[in-house]
Structure formats: structure tokens, C-alpha cells
Coordinates of N, CA and C and ligand atoms in Angstrom, one line a residue:
X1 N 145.6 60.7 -19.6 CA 144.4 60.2 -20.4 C 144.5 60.8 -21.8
X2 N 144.2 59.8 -22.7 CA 144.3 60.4 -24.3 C 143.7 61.1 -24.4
X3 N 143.7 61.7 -25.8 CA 142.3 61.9 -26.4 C 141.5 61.7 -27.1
X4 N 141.5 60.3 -27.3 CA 141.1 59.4 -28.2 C 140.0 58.5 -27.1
X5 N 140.8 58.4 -25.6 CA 139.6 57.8 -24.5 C 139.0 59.1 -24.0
X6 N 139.6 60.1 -23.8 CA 138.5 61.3 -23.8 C 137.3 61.4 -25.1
X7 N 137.9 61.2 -25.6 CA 136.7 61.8 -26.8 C 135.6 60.8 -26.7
X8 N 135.9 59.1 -26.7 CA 134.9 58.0 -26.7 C 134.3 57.9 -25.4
X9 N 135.2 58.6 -24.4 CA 134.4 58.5 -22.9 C 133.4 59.0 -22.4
X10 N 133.7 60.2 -23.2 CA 132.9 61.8 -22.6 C 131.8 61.8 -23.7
X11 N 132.3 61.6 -25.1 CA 131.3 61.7 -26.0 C 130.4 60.6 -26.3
X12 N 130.9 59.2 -26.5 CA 129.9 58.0 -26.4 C 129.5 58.0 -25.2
X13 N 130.0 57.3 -24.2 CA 129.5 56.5 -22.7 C 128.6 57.5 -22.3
X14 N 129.3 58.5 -22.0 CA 128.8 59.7 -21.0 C 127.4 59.7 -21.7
X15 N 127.6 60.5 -23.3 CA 126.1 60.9 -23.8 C 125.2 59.6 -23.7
X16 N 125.3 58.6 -23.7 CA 124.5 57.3 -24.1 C 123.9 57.5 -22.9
X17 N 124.4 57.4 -21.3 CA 123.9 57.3 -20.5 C 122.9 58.9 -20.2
X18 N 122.7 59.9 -20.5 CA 122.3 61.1 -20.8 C 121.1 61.3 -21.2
X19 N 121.3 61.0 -22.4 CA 120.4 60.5 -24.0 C 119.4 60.0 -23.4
X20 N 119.8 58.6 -22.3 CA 118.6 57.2 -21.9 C 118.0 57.9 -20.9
X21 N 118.8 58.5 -19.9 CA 117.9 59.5 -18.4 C 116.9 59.8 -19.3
X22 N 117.3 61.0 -20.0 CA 116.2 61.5 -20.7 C 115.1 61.1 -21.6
X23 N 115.5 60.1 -22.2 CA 114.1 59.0 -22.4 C 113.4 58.6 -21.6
X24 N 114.3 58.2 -20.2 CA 113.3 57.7 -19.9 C 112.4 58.6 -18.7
X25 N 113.2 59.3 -18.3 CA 112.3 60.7 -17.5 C 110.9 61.1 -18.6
X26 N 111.1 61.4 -19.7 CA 110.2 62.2 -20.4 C 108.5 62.0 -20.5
X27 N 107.7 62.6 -19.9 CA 106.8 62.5 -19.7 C 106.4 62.1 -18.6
X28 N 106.8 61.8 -17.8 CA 107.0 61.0 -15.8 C 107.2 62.2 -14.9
X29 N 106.6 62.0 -14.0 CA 107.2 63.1 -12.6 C 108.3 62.9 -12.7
X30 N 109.2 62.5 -12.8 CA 110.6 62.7 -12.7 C 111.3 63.7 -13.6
X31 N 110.7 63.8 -14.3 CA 110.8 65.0 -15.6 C 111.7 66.1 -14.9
X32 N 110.7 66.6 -14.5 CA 111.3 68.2 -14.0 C 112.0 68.3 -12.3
X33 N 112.7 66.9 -12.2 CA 113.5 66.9 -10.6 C 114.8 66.9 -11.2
X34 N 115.3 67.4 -10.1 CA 117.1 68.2 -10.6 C 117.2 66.1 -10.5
X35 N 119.1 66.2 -11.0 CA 119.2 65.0 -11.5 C 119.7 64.0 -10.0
X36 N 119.7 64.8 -9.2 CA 120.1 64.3 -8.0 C 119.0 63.8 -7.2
X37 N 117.9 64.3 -7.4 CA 116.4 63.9 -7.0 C 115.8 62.5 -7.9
X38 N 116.3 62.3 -8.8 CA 115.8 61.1 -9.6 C 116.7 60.1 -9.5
X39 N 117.9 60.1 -8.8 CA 119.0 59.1 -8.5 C 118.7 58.7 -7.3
X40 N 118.2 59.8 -5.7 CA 117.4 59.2 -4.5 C 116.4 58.9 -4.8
X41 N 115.5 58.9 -5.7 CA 114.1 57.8 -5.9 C 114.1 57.2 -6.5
X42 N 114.7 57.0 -7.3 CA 114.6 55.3 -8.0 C 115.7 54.4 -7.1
X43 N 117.0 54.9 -6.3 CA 117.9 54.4 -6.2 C 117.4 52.8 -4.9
X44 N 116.1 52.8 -4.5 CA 115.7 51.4 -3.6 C 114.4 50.7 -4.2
X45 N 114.5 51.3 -5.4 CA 113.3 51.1 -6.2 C 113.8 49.7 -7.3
X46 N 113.5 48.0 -6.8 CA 114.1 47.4 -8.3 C 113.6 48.0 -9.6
X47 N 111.9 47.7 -9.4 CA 111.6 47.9 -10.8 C 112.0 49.4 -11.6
X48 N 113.0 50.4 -11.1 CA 113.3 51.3 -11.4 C 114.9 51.3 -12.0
X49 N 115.1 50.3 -11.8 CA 116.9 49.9 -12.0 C 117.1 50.6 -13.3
X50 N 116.7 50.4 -14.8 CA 117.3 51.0 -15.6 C 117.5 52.8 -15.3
X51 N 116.3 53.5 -15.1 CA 116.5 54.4 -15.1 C 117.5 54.9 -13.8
X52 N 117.5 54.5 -13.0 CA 118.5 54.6 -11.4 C 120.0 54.6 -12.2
X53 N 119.8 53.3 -13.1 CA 121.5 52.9 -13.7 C 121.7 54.0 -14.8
X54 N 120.8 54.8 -15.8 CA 120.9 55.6 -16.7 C 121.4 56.8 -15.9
X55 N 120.7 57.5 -14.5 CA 120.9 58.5 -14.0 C 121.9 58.6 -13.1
X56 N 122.4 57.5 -12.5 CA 123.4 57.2 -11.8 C 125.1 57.5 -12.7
X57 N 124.4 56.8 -13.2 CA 126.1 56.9 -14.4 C 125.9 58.2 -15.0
X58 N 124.9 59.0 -15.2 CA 125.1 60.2 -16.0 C 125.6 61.3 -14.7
X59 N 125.3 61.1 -13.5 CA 125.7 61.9 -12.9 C 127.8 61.6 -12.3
X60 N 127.6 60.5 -12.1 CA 128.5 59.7 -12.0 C 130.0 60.1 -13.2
X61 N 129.9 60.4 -14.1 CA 130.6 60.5 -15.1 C 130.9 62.3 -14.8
X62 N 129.6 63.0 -14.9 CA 129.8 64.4 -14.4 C 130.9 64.7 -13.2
X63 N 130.7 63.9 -12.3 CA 131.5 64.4 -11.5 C 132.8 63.8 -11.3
X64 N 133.3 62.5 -12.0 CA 134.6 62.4 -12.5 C 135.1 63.0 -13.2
X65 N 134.7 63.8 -14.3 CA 135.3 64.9 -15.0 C 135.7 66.0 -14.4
X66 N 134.8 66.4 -13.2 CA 134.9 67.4 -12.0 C 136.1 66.9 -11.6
X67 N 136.4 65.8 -11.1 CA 137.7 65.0 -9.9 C 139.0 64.9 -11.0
X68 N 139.4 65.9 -12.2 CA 140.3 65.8 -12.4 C 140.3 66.9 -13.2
X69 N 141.6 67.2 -13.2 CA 142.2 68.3 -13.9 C 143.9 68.7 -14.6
X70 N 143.8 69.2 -15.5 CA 145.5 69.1 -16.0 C 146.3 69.1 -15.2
X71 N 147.1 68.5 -14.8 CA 148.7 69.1 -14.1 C 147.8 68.4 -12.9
X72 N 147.0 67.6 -12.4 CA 146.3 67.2 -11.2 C 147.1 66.4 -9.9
X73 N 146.9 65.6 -9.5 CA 147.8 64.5 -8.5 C 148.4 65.4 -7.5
X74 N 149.5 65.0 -7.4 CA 150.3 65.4 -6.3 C 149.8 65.2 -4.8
X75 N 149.5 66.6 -4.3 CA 149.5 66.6 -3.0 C 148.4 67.7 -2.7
X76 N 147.0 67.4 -1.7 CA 146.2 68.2 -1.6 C 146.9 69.0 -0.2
X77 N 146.2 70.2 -0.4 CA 146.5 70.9 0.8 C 145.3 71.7 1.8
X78 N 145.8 72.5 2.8 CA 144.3 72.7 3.6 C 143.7 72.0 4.6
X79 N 142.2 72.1 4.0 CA 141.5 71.4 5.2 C 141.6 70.1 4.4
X80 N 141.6 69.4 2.9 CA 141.7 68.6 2.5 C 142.9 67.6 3.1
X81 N 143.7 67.9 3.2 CA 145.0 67.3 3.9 C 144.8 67.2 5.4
X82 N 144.1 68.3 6.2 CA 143.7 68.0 7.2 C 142.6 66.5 8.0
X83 N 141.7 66.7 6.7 CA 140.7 65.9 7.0 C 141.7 64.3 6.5
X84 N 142.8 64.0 5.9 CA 143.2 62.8 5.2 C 144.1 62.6 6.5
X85 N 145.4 63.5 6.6 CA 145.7 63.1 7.8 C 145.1 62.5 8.8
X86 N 143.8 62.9 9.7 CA 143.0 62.6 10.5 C 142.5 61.6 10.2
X87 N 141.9 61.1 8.7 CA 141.1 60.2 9.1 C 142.0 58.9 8.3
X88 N 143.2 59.0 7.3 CA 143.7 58.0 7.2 C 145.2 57.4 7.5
X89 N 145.9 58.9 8.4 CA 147.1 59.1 8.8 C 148.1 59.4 7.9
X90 N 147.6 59.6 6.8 CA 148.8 60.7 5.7 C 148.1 60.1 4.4
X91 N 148.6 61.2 3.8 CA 148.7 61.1 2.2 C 148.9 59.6 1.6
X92 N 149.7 59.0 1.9 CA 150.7 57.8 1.2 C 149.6 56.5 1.5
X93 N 148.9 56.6 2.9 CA 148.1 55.9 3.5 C 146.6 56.0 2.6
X94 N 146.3 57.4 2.2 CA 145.1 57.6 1.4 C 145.2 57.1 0.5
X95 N 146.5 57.4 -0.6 CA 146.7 57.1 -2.0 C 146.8 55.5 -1.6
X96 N 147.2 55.0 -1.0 CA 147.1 53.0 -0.9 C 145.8 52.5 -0.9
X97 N 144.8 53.5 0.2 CA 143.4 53.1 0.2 C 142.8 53.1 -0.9
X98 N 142.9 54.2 -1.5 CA 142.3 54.1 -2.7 C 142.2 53.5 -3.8
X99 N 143.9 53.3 -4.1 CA 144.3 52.6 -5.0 C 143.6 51.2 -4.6
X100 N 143.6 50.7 -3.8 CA 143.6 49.4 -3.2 C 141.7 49.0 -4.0
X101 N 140.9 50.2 -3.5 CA 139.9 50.0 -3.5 C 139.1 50.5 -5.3
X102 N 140.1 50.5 -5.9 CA 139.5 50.7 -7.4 C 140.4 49.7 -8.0
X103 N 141.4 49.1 -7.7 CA 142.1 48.1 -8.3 C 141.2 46.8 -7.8
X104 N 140.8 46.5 -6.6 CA 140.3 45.3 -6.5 C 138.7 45.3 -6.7
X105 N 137.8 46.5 -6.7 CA 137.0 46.3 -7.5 C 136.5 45.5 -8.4
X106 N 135.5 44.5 -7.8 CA 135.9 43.3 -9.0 C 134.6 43.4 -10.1
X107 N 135.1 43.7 -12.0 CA 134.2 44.2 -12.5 C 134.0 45.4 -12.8
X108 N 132.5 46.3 -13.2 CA 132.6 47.5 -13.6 C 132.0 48.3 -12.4
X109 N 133.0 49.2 -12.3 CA 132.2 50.5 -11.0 C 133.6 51.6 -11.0
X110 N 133.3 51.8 -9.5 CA 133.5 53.2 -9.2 C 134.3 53.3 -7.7
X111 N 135.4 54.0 -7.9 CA 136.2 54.0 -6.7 C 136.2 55.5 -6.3
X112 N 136.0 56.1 -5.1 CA 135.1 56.8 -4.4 C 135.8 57.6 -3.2
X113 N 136.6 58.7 -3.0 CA 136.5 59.1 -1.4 C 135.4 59.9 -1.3
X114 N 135.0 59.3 0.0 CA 133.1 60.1 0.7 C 133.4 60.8 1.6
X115 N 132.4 61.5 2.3 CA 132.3 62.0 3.4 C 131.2 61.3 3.9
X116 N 131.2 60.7 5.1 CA 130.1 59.9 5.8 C 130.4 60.4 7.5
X117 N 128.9 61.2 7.9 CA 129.1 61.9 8.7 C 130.5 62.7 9.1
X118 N 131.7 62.7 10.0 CA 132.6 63.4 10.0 C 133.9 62.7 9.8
X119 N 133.7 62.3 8.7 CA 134.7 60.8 8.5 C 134.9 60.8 7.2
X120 N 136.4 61.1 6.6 CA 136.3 60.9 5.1 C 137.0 59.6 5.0
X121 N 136.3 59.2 4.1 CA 136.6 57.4 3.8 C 136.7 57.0 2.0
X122 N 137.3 55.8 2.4 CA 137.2 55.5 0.6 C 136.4 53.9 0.4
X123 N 135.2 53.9 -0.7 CA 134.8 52.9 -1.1 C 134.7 53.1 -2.7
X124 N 134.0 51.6 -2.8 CA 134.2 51.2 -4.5 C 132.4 50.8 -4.2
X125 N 132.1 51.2 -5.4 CA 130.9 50.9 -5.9 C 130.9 50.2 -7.3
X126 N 129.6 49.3 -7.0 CA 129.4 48.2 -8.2 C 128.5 48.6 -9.4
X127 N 129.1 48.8 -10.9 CA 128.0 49.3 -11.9 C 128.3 50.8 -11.5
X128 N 126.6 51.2 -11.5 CA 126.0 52.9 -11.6 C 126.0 53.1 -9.7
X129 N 126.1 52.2 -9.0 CA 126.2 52.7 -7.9 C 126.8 53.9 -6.9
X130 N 126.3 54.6 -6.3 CA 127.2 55.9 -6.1 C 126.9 56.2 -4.8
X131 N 128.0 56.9 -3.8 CA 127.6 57.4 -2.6 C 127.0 58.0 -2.5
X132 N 125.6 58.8 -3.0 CA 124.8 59.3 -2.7 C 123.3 58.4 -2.4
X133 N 123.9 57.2 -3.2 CA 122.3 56.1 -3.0 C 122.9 55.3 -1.6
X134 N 124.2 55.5 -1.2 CA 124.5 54.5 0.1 C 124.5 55.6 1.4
X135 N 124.0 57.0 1.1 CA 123.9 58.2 2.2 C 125.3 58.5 2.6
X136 N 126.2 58.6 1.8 CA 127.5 59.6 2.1 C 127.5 60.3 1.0
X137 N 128.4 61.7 1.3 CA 128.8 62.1 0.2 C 129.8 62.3 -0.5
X138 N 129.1 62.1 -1.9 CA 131.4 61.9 -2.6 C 131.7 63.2 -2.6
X139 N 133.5 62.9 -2.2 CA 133.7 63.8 -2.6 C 134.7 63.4 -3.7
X140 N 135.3 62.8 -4.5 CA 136.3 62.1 -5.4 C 135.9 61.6 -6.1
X141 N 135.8 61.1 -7.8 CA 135.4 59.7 -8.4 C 136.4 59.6 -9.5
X142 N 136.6 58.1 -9.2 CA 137.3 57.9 -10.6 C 136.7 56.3 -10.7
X143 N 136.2 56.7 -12.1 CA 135.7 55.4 -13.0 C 136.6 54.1 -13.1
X144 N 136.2 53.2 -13.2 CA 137.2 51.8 -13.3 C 136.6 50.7 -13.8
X145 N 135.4 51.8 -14.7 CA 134.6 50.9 -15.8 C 135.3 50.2 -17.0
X146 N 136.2 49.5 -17.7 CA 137.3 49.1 -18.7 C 137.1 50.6 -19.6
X147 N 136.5 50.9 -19.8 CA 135.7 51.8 -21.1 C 136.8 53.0 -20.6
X148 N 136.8 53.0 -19.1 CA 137.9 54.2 -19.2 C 139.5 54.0 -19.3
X149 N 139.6 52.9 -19.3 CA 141.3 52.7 -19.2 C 141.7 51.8 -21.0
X150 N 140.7 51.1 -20.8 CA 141.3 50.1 -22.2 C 141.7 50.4 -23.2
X151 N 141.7 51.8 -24.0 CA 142.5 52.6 -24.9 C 143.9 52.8 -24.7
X152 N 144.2 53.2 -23.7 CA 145.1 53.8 -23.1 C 145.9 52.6 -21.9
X153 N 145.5 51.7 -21.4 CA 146.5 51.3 -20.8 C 145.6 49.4 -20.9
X154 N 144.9 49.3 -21.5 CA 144.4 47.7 -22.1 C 143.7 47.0 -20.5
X155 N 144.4 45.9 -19.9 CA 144.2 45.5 -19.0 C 144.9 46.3 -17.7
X156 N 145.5 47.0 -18.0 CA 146.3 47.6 -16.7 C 145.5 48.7 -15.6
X157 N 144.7 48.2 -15.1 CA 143.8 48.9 -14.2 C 144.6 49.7 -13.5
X158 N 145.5 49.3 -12.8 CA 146.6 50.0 -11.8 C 147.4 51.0 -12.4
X159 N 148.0 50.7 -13.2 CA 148.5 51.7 -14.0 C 147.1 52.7 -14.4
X160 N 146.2 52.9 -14.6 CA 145.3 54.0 -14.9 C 145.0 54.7 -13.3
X161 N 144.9 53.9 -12.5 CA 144.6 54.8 -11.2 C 146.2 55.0 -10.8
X162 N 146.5 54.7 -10.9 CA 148.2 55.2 -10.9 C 148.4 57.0 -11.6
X163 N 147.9 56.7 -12.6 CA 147.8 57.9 -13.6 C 147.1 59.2 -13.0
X164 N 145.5 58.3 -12.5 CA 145.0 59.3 -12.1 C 145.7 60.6 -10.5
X165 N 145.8 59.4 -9.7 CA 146.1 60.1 -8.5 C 147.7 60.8 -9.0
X166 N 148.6 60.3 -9.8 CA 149.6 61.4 -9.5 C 149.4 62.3 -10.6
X167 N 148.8 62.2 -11.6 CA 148.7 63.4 -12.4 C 147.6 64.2 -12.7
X168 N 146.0 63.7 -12.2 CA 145.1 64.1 -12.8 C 143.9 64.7 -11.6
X169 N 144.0 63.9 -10.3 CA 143.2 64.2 -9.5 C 143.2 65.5 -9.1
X170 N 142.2 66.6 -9.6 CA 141.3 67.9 -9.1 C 141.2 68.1 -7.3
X171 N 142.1 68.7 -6.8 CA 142.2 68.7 -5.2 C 141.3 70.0 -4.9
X172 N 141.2 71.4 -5.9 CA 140.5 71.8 -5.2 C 138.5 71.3 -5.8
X173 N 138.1 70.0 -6.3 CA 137.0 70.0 -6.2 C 136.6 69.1 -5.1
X174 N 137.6 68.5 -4.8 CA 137.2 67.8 -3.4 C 137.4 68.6 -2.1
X175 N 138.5 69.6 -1.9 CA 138.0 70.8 -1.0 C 136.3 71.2 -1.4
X176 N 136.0 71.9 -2.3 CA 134.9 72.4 -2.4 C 133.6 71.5 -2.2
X177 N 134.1 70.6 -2.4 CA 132.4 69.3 -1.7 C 132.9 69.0 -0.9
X178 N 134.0 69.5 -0.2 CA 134.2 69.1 1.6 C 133.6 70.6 2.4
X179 N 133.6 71.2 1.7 CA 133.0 72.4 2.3 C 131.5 72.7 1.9
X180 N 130.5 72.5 0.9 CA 129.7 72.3 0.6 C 129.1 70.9 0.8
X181 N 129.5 70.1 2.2 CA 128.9 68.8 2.1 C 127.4 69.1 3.0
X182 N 127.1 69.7 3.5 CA 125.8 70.8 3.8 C 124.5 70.0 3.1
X183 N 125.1 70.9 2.0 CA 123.9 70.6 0.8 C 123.8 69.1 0.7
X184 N 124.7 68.5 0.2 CA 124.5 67.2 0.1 C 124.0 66.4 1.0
X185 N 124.5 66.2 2.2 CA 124.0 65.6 3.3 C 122.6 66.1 3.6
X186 N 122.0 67.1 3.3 CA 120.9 67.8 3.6 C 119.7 66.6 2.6
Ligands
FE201 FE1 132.7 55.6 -17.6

């Protein structure tokens, strides 16, 4: 990932979506709820959609920045490997799923491994949508909004999730929300 789509990603998209939460929280009960409390109440709420889609994507972007790290990809190890083995029968099988499910993604969203009850799984979400408004919890995200690849790789969607899983994906932050899925699921 450049730094030319890092800088427009993190510093336009990200802040824009930020900026809006906080307009539009300001002065509303929703003001003073952590940001994960204003994404389950607006999230079955229509007339709430902008703010759902402002807070959705602002957390949304947070924790793709979380799901990667220098020198990332490869091979997770642990209970992380344990749980992939088990639930998708290897590595090679995971990295297909996923890929599969942020490439065919049709449009802007979000490709996803969750935890949904004792079962880690991979889905795509449409827009600001996120496994926390469909009751799983993520543990992985990578954006496949254009905004994050089109600098750097134009129309080549595949080639950017390509990128991500072998070089960028953060293994121990999906350990750590596999162990902390407690809180979340709570
Ligand atoms: Fe984005």
C-alpha cells in the first residue's frame, strides 16, 4: 500500500467519515456513547442511516488499519490457525474464502473474517455495513471500497487483496479479538 493511498485513505475518507459522526452525534443522546453503542442503535433504525453509515465507516476504517501491519501476510499461528484449520480446513482454503468474498463483492464494502458463535467465518458487507450490526464479531477487515485500491492498483481489486493477505494482514490482531470476543459478543 502506498503512501500516497495511505495518506488520502486515512487522512480524507477516514477523517470525513469522523468529522460527519461527530456532527451528527453533537448535541443528541448519542453524544456521550462509546462509538460502538451508536453503530447498535442506529444500525435497524432507517431514518438513522446517515449517521449508522458515518459511524459505521468511522469505526470500520479503525479497525482495518488495526488488520494490518508491516511485514503482515504470511501465515497465522496459535489458536488463530487452530480456529482456521477447524473451521475452513487450512490456510490456502481461508485465503480462497476470503479472497473470493472481497473480490466478488459487488460495489463498495467490506470483506470480513467473524466470529459467529464458535465458528470463524468469512463475509462481505455492503457500503458502511459491518459484523457487528449482523451480531458477529469481526475479527479481520479489509476495505474494497475503490478509494482503497485505485491509486495503487486502478481496477485490480484482486491484486489489492492479493497484496493484503500476503503482505499486510495483522495476525496478532485477530488472535487478540479472538480472545477478547467476550466483550464483543457481550
Ligand atoms: Fe475506505
Amino acid at each position: 500500500m502506498s503512501e500516497r493511498t495511505l495518506e488520502f485513505h486515512h487522512g480524507k475518507h477516514h477523517k470525513s467519515y469522523i468529522d460527519r459522526t461527530n456532527r451528527f452525534i453533537q448535541g443528541t443522546p448519542l453524544e456521550k456513547l462509546p462509538i460502538v453503542d451508536i453503530i447498535r442503535s442506529t444500525a435497524k433504525d432507517t431514518s438513522k442511516r446517515p449517521i449508522f453509515d458515518a459511524a459505521a465507516q468511522a469505526w470500520n476504517h479503525g479497525f482495518f488499519w488495526q488488520s494490518m501491519t508491516p511485514g503482515g501476510g504470511d501465515q497465522p499461528t496459535g489458536e488463530v490457525l487452530q480456529a482456521i484449520d477447524r473451521c475452513f480446513g487450512g490456510c490456502a482454503k481461508f485465503r480462497d474464502e476470503f479472497k473470493s468474498a472481497c473480490v466478488g463483492q459487488f460495489g463498495s464494502g467490506w470483506g470480513w473474517m467473524v466470529l459467529d458463535g464458535d465458528q470463524v467465518e468469512v463475509v462481505s458487507t455492503q457500503n458502511a455495513a459491518n459484523p457487528m450490526s449482523q451480531g458477529s464479531v469481526a475479527l479481520l477487515a479489509c476495505d474494497v471500497w475503490e478509494h482503497a485500491y485505485y491509486l495503487d492498483f486502478q481496477n485490480r481489486r484482486a491484486d489489492f487483496v492479493d497484496t493484503f493477505l500476503d503482505h499486510l494482514v495483522n495476525w496478532n490482531h485477530v488472535a487478540m479479538h479472538l480472545k477478547t470476543r467476550a466483550d464483543w459478543a457481550a
